[in-house]
Coordinates of C-alpha atoms in Angstrom, one line a residue:
M14 CA 170.3 76.1 -56.9
P15 CA 167.7 74.3 -54.8
T16 CA 164.2 75.7 -54.4
F17 CA 163.1 76.6 -50.8
Y18 CA 159.4 76.4 -50.0
K19 CA 158.5 78.5 -46.9
P20 CA 156.0 77.1 -44.4
G21 CA 152.6 76.9 -45.9
Q22 CA 153.8 77.1 -49.5
R23 CA 153.9 73.4 -50.3
K24 CA 151.8 70.4 -49.1
Q25 CA 150.7 72.5 -46.1
N26 CA 154.3 72.3 -44.8
S27 CA 154.9 73.8 -41.3
T28 CA 158.7 73.9 -41.9
Y29 CA 160.9 74.5 -44.9
R30 CA 160.8 72.0 -47.7
V31 CA 163.7 72.0 -50.2
R32 CA 163.7 70.6 -53.7
G33 CA 166.8 70.4 -56.0
S34 CA 168.9 68.3 -58.3
I35 CA 171.8 66.1 -57.3
R36 CA 173.7 64.4 -60.1
N37 CA 170.7 64.8 -62.4
Q38 CA 168.3 63.3 -59.9
E39 CA 165.5 65.4 -58.4
Y40 CA 165.1 65.2 -54.6
E41 CA 162.8 66.9 -52.2
I42 CA 163.2 66.9 -48.4
T43 CA 161.3 68.2 -45.4
T44 CA 163.6 70.0 -43.0
R45 CA 162.9 70.5 -39.3
T46 CA 163.2 74.3 -39.3
T47 CA 161.4 77.5 -40.2
N48 CA 164.8 79.2 -40.6
K49 CA 166.0 79.3 -44.2
R50 CA 169.7 79.3 -43.2
L51 CA 169.2 76.1 -41.1
A52 CA 167.2 74.6 -44.0
Q53 CA 170.1 75.3 -46.3
A54 CA 172.4 73.5 -43.9
E55 CA 170.1 70.4 -43.8
W56 CA 170.0 70.4 -47.6
D57 CA 173.8 70.6 -47.9
A58 CA 174.2 67.7 -45.5
F59 CA 171.6 65.7 -47.4
K60 CA 173.4 66.5 -50.7
E61 CA 176.7 65.4 -49.4
Q62 CA 175.2 62.1 -48.1
V63 CA 173.7 61.4 -51.6
K64 CA 177.1 62.2 -53.3
S65 CA 179.0 60.0 -50.9
T66 CA 176.7 57.0 -51.1
G67 CA 175.8 57.3 -54.8
R68 CA 172.2 56.3 -54.1
V69 CA 168.9 57.8 -53.0
V70 CA 168.8 58.5 -49.3
K71 CA 165.5 58.1 -47.6
E72 CA 164.5 60.7 -45.1
K73 CA 165.1 59.8 -41.5
H74 CA 162.3 58.0 -39.7
W75 CA 161.1 60.3 -36.9
T76 CA 160.9 59.3 -33.3
F77 CA 158.5 60.7 -30.8
S78 CA 161.3 63.0 -29.6
D79 CA 161.8 64.4 -33.1
A80 CA 158.1 65.1 -33.2
V81 CA 158.2 66.9 -29.8
N82 CA 161.0 69.1 -31.0
H83 CA 159.1 69.8 -34.2
Y84 CA 155.9 70.6 -32.3
E85 CA 157.7 73.0 -30.0
M86 CA 159.5 74.8 -32.8
I87 CA 156.7 75.6 -35.2
D88 CA 154.5 77.4 -32.7
N89 CA 154.5 79.2 -29.4
R90 CA 153.5 76.5 -27.0
S91 CA 152.7 77.1 -23.4
K92 CA 155.0 76.0 -20.6
M93 CA 152.3 73.6 -19.3
Q94 CA 151.8 72.0 -22.8
M95 CA 155.6 71.4 -23.0
N96 CA 155.7 70.0 -19.5
Y97 CA 153.1 67.4 -20.5
A98 CA 154.9 66.7 -23.8
K99 CA 158.3 66.2 -22.1
K100 CA 156.8 63.8 -19.5
I101 CA 155.3 61.7 -22.3
E102 CA 158.6 61.9 -24.2
S103 CA 160.5 60.6 -21.1
V104 CA 158.8 57.2 -21.7
I105 CA 158.3 56.9 -25.5
G106 CA 160.8 59.4 -26.8
D107 CA 162.8 56.8 -28.8
F108 CA 159.7 55.1 -30.3
L109 CA 159.4 55.5 -34.1
L110 CA 156.2 57.4 -34.9
E111 CA 154.9 54.7 -37.2
T112 CA 155.0 52.2 -34.3
I113 CA 152.9 54.3 -32.0
K114 CA 149.3 53.2 -31.8
P115 CA 146.3 54.6 -29.9
G116 CA 146.8 51.9 -27.3
T117 CA 150.4 52.9 -26.8
I118 CA 149.3 56.4 -25.7
K119 CA 146.3 55.3 -23.6
S120 CA 148.5 52.8 -21.6
L121 CA 150.7 55.8 -20.6
C122 CA 148.0 57.5 -18.7
K123 CA 148.0 55.3 -15.6
E124 CA 151.7 54.9 -15.9
L125 CA 152.4 58.6 -15.8
Y126 CA 149.5 59.8 -13.6
P127 CA 148.3 56.7 -11.6
K128 CA 146.2 58.8 -9.2
N129 CA 144.5 61.1 -11.7
K130 CA 141.1 60.8 -13.3
A131 CA 139.9 60.5 -16.9
S132 CA 139.6 64.2 -17.4
S133 CA 143.3 64.7 -16.4
W134 CA 144.4 61.8 -18.6
N135 CA 142.6 63.3 -21.6
R136 CA 144.1 66.7 -21.0
S137 CA 147.6 65.9 -20.1
V138 CA 148.3 62.8 -22.2
I139 CA 145.9 61.9 -25.0
R140 CA 145.2 65.4 -26.4
V141 CA 148.9 66.4 -26.1
A142 CA 150.2 63.2 -27.7
S143 CA 147.6 63.4 -30.5
A144 CA 148.6 67.0 -31.2
I145 CA 152.3 66.2 -31.4
I146 CA 151.9 63.2 -33.7
N147 CA 149.4 64.9 -36.0
C148 CA 151.6 67.9 -36.2
A149 CA 154.4 65.7 -37.5
A150 CA 151.9 64.0 -39.8
E151 CA 151.1 67.3 -41.5
D152 CA 154.7 67.3 -42.8
A153 CA 154.4 63.6 -43.9
H154 CA 156.6 62.2 -41.2
C155 CA 154.0 59.7 -40.2
S156 CA 150.3 59.0 -40.6
H157 CA 147.6 60.9 -38.7
I158 CA 146.4 59.3 -35.5
R159 CA 143.0 59.3 -33.8
I160 CA 143.0 58.5 -30.1
S161 CA 139.7 58.1 -28.4
T162 CA 139.4 59.9 -25.0
F163 CA 138.3 58.4 -21.8
K164 CA 134.8 59.0 -20.7
E165 CA 134.8 61.8 -18.1
E166 CA 132.7 62.0 -15.0
E167 CA 130.6 65.1 -14.8
V168 CA 132.1 67.4 -12.2
P169 CA 129.5 69.0 -10.0
K170 CA 129.4 72.8 -10.6
K171 CA 129.9 74.8 -7.4
L172 CA 128.7 78.4 -7.0
P173 CA 129.8 80.9 -4.4
S174 CA 127.8 81.0 -1.2
D175 CA 124.8 83.4 -1.2
K176 CA 125.8 87.1 -1.6
A177 CA 129.5 86.2 -1.2
G178 CA 130.6 88.6 -3.9
E179 CA 128.7 91.5 -2.4
I180 CA 130.0 90.7 1.1
L181 CA 133.6 90.6 -0.1
L182 CA 133.1 93.9 -2.0
Q183 CA 131.8 95.5 1.2
N184 CA 134.8 94.3 3.2
T185 CA 137.6 95.3 0.8
E186 CA 138.9 98.5 -0.8
G187 CA 141.4 99.6 -3.3
I188 CA 143.1 97.1 -5.5
K189 CA 141.7 94.1 -3.6
Q190 CA 138.2 95.3 -4.1
L191 CA 138.9 95.8 -7.8
Y192 CA 140.1 92.2 -8.2
I193 CA 137.0 90.8 -6.5
A194 CA 134.8 93.1 -8.6
V195 CA 136.3 91.8 -11.9
L196 CA 135.7 88.2 -10.9
H197 CA 132.2 88.9 -9.5
Y198 CA 131.0 91.2 -12.3
H199 CA 132.8 89.6 -15.3
G200 CA 133.5 86.0 -14.3
L201 CA 137.2 86.1 -15.4
R202 CA 139.8 83.5 -14.7
P203 CA 142.7 84.7 -12.5
S204 CA 145.0 84.6 -15.5
D205 CA 142.6 86.8 -17.5
A206 CA 142.2 89.3 -14.7
L207 CA 145.9 89.5 -14.0
S208 CA 146.7 90.2 -17.6
I209 CA 144.7 93.5 -17.6
S210 CA 146.9 96.7 -18.0
W211 CA 145.8 100.3 -18.0
D212 CA 147.0 100.6 -21.6
N213 CA 144.2 98.2 -22.6
I214 CA 141.5 99.9 -20.6
N215 CA 139.3 102.3 -22.6
M216 CA 137.3 104.4 -20.1
K217 CA 135.6 106.4 -22.8
E218 CA 134.2 103.3 -24.6
Q219 CA 134.0 101.5 -21.2
T220 CA 135.8 98.4 -22.5
F221 CA 139.0 96.5 -21.5
Q222 CA 141.1 93.8 -23.0
V223 CA 142.4 90.6 -21.5
V224 CA 144.9 88.1 -22.7
I225 CA 143.3 84.6 -23.0
P226 CA 146.3 82.1 -22.5
K227 CA 144.3 79.1 -23.6
A228 CA 143.3 80.6 -26.9
K229 CA 146.5 82.6 -27.3
K230 CA 144.6 85.8 -28.2
N231 CA 143.4 89.1 -26.8
K232 CA 139.7 89.8 -26.2
E233 CA 137.9 93.0 -25.7
I234 CA 135.2 93.0 -23.0
V235 CA 132.5 95.5 -22.3
M236 CA 132.6 96.8 -18.7
D237 CA 129.9 96.2 -16.2
Q238 CA 128.7 99.6 -14.9
D239 CA 129.6 98.8 -11.3
F240 CA 133.1 97.8 -12.3
F241 CA 133.4 100.9 -14.4
V242 CA 132.6 103.1 -11.4
L243 CA 135.3 101.4 -9.3
L244 CA 137.9 101.9 -12.0
A245 CA 136.9 105.6 -12.5
N246 CA 137.6 106.2 -8.8
V247 CA 141.2 105.0 -9.1
P248 CA 143.5 108.1 -8.8
K249 CA 145.0 109.2 -12.1
K250 CA 148.6 108.8 -10.8
N251 CA 147.9 105.0 -10.3
Q252 CA 146.5 104.4 -13.7
T253 CA 149.7 103.0 -15.2
G254 CA 151.1 99.6 -15.8
K255 CA 149.3 96.5 -14.8
L256 CA 145.9 96.9 -13.1
F257 CA 146.8 94.3 -10.5
P258 CA 150.2 93.8 -8.8
W259 CA 150.1 90.1 -8.3
K260 CA 152.2 87.9 -10.5
N261 CA 150.1 84.8 -10.6
R262 CA 147.2 83.0 -8.8
S263 CA 149.5 81.6 -6.1
S264 CA 150.0 85.2 -4.9
L265 CA 146.3 85.5 -4.1
T266 CA 146.4 83.8 -0.7
W267 CA 144.9 86.9 0.9
L268 CA 141.6 86.0 -0.8
N269 CA 141.4 82.6 0.8
D270 CA 142.2 84.2 4.2
L271 CA 139.5 86.8 3.7
T272 CA 136.8 84.3 2.7
K273 CA 137.6 82.2 5.8
K274 CA 137.4 85.3 8.0
L275 CA 134.0 86.4 6.6
G276 CA 132.6 82.8 6.5
V277 CA 131.8 82.8 2.8
T278 CA 132.8 80.6 -0.1
F279 CA 134.2 82.4 -3.1
A280 CA 136.8 81.6 -5.8
A281 CA 137.4 82.6 -9.4
R282 CA 136.0 79.4 -10.8
K283 CA 132.9 79.6 -8.6
A284 CA 132.4 83.2 -9.6
R285 CA 132.8 82.2 -13.2
H286 CA 130.1 79.6 -12.8
K287 CA 127.8 82.1 -11.2
F288 CA 128.4 84.7 -13.9
A289 CA 127.4 82.2 -16.6
T290 CA 124.5 80.8 -14.7
D291 CA 123.1 84.2 -13.9
L292 CA 123.2 85.3 -17.6
A293 CA 121.6 82.1 -18.7
A294 CA 118.9 82.6 -16.2
E295 CA 118.1 85.9 -17.8
G296 CA 117.8 84.2 -21.2
A297 CA 121.3 84.6 -22.5
S298 CA 122.3 82.3 -25.3
E299 CA 125.7 80.6 -25.6
F300 CA 126.7 83.4 -28.0
D301 CA 125.7 86.0 -25.4
L302 CA 128.0 84.3 -22.8
V303 CA 130.9 84.5 -25.3
N304 CA 130.0 88.1 -26.1
C305 CA 129.9 89.2 -22.4
G306 CA 132.7 87.1 -20.9
S307 CA 136.2 86.0 -21.6
W308 CA 135.2 82.7 -23.3
T309 CA 136.3 82.4 -26.9
S310 CA 133.9 79.7 -28.2
T311 CA 130.4 78.6 -27.4
R312 CA 131.5 75.1 -26.8
S313 CA 133.5 76.2 -23.7
T314 CA 130.6 77.9 -22.1
K315 CA 128.5 74.8 -21.6
T316 CA 130.4 73.4 -18.7
Y317 CA 129.9 76.7 -16.7
V318 CA 126.1 76.8 -16.6
T319 CA 124.5 75.3 -13.5
L320 CA 121.1 73.7 -14.1
Q321 CA 118.3 75.5 -12.1
P322 CA 115.1 73.6 -11.4
E323 CA 113.2 76.8 -10.6
R324 CA 114.2 78.3 -13.9
A325 CA 113.1 75.1 -15.7
K326 CA 109.7 75.3 -13.9
E327 CA 109.3 78.9 -15.0
M328 CA 110.1 78.1 -18.6
L329 CA 107.6 75.2 -18.7
K330 CA 105.0 77.4 -17.2
R331 CA 105.6 80.1 -19.9
R332 CA 105.4 77.4 -22.6
K333 CA 102.0 76.1 -21.3
N334 CA 100.6 79.7 -21.0
A335 CA 101.7 80.4 -24.6
Q336 CA 99.7 77.3 -25.8
I337 CA 96.5 78.4 -24.1

């Protein structure tokens, strides 16, 4: 009987590996599945091939398409990730992995997205292709690959117009006011905010949980007091199911209409920048930003803090006074 090694049991395998004897010769193969029954089927097919040829059969050389299937199968990938992967596969799907070089991937960027910038190429091509190939490399189907990213231009950080959040809160009520409040007081992404359900709101502890799609995890957040008061005023009969009724950010056209009507600039990303910048201005560290907001790493907070010359002057003044 062959021995089946579950994912993680042998050589950091992400799929089943099978080892057994065929005609007094030991063989070990890497399957493409995390299902033992399917792994058994692959072993049986391999065994029959060895018996019919009477010689050692090398494992099939993987193509990029094989690697894409493997990448999708071993983890719960987002729809966006797989859309990027499939677009790359449409061009180099039949390329053998060992023939793919960093230049092969970098040359795809302009071919697939001719009008995009470096940041988009890095996100939708280079990082995705690297992840796919290196995932296959972990199971010894090819060598690991390192693809340098394109140098990205620094994108100017934009904040809401002055007092925009307060103005919007004064001109809304009910569920719309709650949505603006969670952006204004907590700097959430739309996907973070729309993931909140009443089951994950703890009014006693004054915390709530959001689902972070990018990190594929839940995160508990301490409530701002003003946001807590708004939640506490929601009638008990309405405290069920999702906090917000909108399916996705494309359903939030009312917010654009409202900002135009009131003559203010406000959006989730701008509110997120303001949330981070305001905390930093109060002396918050990168750890504090992660602790207060929906970020999951200190690295991701850096791009959200807007430099403030007045804050810099104040800090330099404090430094000088401390030296006197």
